[in-house]
Tab-separated table of C-alpha atoms and ligand atoms in Angstrom:
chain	number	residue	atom	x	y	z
F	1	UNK	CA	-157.882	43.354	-116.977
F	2	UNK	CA	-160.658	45.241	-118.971
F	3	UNK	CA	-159.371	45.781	-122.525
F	4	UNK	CA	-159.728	49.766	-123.161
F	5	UNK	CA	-161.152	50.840	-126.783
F	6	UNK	CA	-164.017	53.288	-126.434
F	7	UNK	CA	-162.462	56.726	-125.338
F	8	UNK	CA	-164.481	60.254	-124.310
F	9	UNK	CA	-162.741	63.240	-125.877
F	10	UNK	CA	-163.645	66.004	-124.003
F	11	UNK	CA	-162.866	68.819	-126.611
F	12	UNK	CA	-165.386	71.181	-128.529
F	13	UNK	CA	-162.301	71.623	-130.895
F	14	UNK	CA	-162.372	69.633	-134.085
F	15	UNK	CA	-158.475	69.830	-135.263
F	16	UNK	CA	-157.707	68.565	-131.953
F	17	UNK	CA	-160.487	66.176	-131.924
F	18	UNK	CA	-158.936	65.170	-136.093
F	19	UNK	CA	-155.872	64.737	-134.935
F	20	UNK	CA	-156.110	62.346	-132.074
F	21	UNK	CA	-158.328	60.179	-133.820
F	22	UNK	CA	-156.182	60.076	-136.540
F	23	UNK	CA	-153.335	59.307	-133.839
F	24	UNK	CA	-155.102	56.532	-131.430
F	25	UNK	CA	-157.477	54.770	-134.299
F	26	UNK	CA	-155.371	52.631	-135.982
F	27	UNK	CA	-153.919	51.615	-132.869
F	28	UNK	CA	-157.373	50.235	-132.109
F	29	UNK	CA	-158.804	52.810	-130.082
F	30	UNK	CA	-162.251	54.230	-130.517
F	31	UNK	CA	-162.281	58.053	-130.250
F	32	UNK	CA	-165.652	58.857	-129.394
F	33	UNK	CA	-166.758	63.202	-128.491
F	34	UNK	CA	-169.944	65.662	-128.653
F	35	UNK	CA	-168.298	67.848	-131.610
F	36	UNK	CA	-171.389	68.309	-133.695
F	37	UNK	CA	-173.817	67.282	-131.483
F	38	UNK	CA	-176.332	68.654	-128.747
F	39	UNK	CA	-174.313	68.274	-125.436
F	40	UNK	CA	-171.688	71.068	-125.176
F	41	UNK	CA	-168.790	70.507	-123.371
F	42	UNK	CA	-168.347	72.817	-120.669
F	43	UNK	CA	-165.309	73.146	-118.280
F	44	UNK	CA	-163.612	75.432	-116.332
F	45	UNK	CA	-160.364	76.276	-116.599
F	46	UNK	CA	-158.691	77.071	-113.859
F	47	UNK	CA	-155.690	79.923	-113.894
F	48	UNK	CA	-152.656	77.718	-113.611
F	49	UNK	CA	-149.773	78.731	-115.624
F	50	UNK	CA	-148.582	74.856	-116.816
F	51	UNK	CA	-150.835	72.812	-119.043
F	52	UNK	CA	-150.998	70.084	-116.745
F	53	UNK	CA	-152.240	71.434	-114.351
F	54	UNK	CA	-154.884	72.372	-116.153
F	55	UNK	CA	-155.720	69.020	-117.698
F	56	UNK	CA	-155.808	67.463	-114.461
F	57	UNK	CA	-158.446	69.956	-112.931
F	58	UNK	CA	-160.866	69.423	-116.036
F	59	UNK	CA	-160.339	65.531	-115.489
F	60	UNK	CA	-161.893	66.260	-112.561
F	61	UNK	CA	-164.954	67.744	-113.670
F	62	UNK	CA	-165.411	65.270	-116.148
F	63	UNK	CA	-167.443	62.672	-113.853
F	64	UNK	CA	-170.491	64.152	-115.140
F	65	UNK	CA	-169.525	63.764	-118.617
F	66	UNK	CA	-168.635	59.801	-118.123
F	67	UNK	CA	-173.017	59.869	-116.907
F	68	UNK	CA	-174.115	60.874	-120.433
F	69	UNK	CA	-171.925	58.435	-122.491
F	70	UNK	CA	-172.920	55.276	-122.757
F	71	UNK	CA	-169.629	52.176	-123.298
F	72	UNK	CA	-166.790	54.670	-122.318
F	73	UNK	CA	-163.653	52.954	-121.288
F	74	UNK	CA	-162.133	56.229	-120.868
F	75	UNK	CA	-162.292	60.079	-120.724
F	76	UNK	CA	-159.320	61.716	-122.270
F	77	UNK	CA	-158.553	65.667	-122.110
F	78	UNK	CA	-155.995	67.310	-123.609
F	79	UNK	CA	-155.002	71.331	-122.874
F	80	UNK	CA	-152.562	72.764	-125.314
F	81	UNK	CA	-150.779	75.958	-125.677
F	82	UNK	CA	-148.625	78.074	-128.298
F	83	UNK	CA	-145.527	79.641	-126.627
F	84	UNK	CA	-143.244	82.832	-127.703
F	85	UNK	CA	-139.808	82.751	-126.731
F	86	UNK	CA	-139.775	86.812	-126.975
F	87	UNK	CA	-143.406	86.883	-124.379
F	88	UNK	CA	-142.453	84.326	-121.668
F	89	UNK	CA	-145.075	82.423	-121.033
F	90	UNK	CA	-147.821	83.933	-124.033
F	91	UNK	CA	-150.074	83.310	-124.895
F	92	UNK	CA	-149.645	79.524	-123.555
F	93	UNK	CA	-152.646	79.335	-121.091
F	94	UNK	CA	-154.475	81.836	-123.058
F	95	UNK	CA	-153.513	81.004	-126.304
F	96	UNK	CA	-157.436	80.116	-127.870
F	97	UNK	CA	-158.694	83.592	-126.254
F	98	UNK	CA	-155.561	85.625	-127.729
F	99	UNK	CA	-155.696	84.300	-131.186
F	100	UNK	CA	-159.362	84.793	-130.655
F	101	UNK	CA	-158.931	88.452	-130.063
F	102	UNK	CA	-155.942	89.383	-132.007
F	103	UNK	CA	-156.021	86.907	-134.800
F	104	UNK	CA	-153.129	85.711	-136.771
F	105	UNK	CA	-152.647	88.763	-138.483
F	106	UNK	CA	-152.100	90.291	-134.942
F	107	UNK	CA	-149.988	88.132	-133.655
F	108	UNK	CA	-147.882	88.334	-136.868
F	109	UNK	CA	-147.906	92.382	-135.803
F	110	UNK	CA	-146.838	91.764	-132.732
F	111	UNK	CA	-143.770	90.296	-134.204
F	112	UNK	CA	-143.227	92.790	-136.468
F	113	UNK	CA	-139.267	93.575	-137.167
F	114	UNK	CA	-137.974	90.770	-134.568
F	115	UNK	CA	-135.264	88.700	-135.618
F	116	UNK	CA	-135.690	86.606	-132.644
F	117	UNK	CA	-138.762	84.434	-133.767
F	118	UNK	CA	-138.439	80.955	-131.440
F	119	UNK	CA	-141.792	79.451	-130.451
F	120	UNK	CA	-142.956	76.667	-129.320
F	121	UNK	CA	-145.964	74.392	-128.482
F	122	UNK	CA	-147.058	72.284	-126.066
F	123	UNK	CA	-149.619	69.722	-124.954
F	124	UNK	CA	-150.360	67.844	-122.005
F	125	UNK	CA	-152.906	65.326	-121.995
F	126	UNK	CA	-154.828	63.261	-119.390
F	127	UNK	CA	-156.662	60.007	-120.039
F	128	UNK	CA	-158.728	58.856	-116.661
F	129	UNK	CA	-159.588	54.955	-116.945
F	130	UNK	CA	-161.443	54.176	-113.858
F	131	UNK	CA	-158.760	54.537	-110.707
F	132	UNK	CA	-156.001	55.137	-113.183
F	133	UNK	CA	-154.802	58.246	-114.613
F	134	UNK	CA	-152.102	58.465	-117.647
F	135	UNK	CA	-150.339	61.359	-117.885
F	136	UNK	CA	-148.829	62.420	-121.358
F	137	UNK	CA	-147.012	65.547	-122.350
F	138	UNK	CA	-145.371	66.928	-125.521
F	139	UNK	CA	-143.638	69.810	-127.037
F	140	UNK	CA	-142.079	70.681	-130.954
F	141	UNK	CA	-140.082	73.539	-131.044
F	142	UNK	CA	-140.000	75.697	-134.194
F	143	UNK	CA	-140.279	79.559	-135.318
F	144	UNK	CA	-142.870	81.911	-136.402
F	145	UNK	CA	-143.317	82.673	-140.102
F	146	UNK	CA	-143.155	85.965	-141.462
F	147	UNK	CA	-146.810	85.496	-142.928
F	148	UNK	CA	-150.192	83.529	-142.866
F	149	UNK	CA	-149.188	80.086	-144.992
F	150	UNK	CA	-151.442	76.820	-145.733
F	151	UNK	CA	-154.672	75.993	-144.980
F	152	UNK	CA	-154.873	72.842	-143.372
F	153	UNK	CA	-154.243	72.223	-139.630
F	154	UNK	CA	-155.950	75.099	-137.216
F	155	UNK	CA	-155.369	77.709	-135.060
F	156	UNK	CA	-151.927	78.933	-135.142
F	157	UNK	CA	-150.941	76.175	-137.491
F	158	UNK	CA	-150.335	78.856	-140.609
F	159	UNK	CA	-147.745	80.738	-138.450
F	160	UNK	CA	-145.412	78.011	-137.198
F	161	UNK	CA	-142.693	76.242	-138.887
F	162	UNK	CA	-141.529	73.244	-137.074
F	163	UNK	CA	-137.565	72.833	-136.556
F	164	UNK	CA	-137.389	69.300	-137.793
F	165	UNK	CA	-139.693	69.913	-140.332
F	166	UNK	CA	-138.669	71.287	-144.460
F	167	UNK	CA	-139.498	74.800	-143.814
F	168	UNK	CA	-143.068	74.432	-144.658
F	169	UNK	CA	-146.235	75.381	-141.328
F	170	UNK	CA	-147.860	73.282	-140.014
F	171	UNK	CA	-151.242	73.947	-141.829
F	172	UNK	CA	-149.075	73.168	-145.106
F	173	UNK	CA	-148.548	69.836	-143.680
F	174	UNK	CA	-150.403	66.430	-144.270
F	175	UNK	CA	-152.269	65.161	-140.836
F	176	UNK	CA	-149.413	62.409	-141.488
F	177	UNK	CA	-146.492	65.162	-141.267
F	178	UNK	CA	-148.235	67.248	-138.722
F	179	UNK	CA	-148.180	64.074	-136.317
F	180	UNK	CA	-144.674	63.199	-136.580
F	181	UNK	CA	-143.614	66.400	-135.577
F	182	UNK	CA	-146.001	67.981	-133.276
F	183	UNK	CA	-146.570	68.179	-129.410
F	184	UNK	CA	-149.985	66.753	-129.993
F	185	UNK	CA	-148.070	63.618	-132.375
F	186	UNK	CA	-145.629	63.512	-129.350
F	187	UNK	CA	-148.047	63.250	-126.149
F	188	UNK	CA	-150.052	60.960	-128.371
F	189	UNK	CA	-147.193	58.448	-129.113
F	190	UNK	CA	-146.410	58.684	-125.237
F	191	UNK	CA	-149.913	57.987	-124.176
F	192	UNK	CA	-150.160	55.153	-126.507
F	193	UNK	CA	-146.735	53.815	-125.152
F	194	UNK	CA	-148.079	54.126	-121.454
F	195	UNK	CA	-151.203	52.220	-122.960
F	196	UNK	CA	-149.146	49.281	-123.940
F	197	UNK	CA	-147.026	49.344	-120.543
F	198	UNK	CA	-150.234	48.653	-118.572
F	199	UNK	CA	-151.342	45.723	-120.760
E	1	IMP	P1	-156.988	74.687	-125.468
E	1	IMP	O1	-156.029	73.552	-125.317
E	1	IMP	O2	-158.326	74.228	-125.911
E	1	IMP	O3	-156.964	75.614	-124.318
E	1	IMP	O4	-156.550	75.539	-126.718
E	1	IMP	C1	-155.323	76.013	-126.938
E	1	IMP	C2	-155.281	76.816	-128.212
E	1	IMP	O5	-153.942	76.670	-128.662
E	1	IMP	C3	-156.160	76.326	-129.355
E	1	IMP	O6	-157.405	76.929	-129.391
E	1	IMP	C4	-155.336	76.739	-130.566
E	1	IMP	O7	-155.559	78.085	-130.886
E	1	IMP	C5	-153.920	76.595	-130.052
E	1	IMP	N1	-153.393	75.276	-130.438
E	1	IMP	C6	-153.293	74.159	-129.689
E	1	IMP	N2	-152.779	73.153	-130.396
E	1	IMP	C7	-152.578	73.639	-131.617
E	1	IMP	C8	-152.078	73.064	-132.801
E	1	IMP	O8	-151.747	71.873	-132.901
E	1	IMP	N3	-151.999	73.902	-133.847
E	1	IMP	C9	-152.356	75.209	-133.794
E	1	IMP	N4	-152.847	75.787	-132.733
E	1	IMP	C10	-152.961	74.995	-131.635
């Protein structure tokens, strides 16, 4: 059996593309993506409420990716999602064009006065190694802050405080901390467990 080491990140989104490398290197995998350089990724994503579903349809586009990267083992893709308890469903799906549009500030007004402030994220990703495809999802549940805190992390990383965590966000959190609580840290250790089942 080939022995897998040089994976294609298909993000445009550096904290994502931080994080799993900081996940998968030391476990002797080679995270390899375009952030930074000439060749934009570009996929669709299709309207499907659940991340997966997602992931797998941009796995699929991928193939003409795999043509412009020369030594790739694998093409990884990973869709993620912030989720309200109070908005069923929101922004999930939608949550890079809603933070886009309201920013955190909004979303923080959106809150405004609720008691009830149970959140959640979620990530689902989807590694393709020739004929086989590795499914691996995660979640960390946690609460909204009542303001903008830290600096570190990204997108809605200054608004959420994990439940296992100290109190502190997320962007107050070392990429270490972040990890070992997040939905990213989760689907990550479950990919790399699937990883070792195959060898
Ligand atoms: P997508 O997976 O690229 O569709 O993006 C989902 C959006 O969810 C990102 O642009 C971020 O705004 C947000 N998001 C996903 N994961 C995280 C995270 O770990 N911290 C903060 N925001 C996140």
């Amino acid at each position: 059996m080939v022995d897998i080491k040089r994976i294609l990140f298909l993000t445009s989104n550096e904290g994502k593309l931080r994080e799993a490398k900081h996940a998968l290197e030391p476990r002797g995998y080679e995270i390899v993506s375009f952030v930074g350089g000439t060749n934009k990724v570009q996929l669709v994503e299709v309207q499907a409420r659940d991340l997966v579903t997602v992931a797998q349809s941009k796995i699929e586009q991928a193939e003409s990716y795999v043509g412009n990267a020369h030594q790739i083992d694998g093409v990884m893709v990973e869709d993620a999602g912030f989720f309200i308890d109070t908005y069923p469903s929101f922004p999930g799906v939608y949550s890079a064009h809603i933070l886009e549009s309201l920013g955190l500030e909004g979303i923080l007004q959106l809150m405004h006065g609720r008691k009830e402030r149970g959140a959640e994220f979620q990530s689902a990703i989807v590694l393709q190694i020739g004929s086989e495809r590795f499914v691996a999802q995660g979640r960390c549940r946690g609460r909204l802050s009542e303001d903008v805190r830290g600096n570190g992390g990204f997108g809605y990383d200054p608004l959420f405080i994990p439940e296992d965590g100290d109190g502190r966000t997320f962007a107050e959190m070392s990429l270490d901390e972040k990890k070992a609580l997040s939905h990213r840290g989760h689907a990550m250790a479950r990919l790399l467990t699937l990883l070792e089942d195959r060898r």
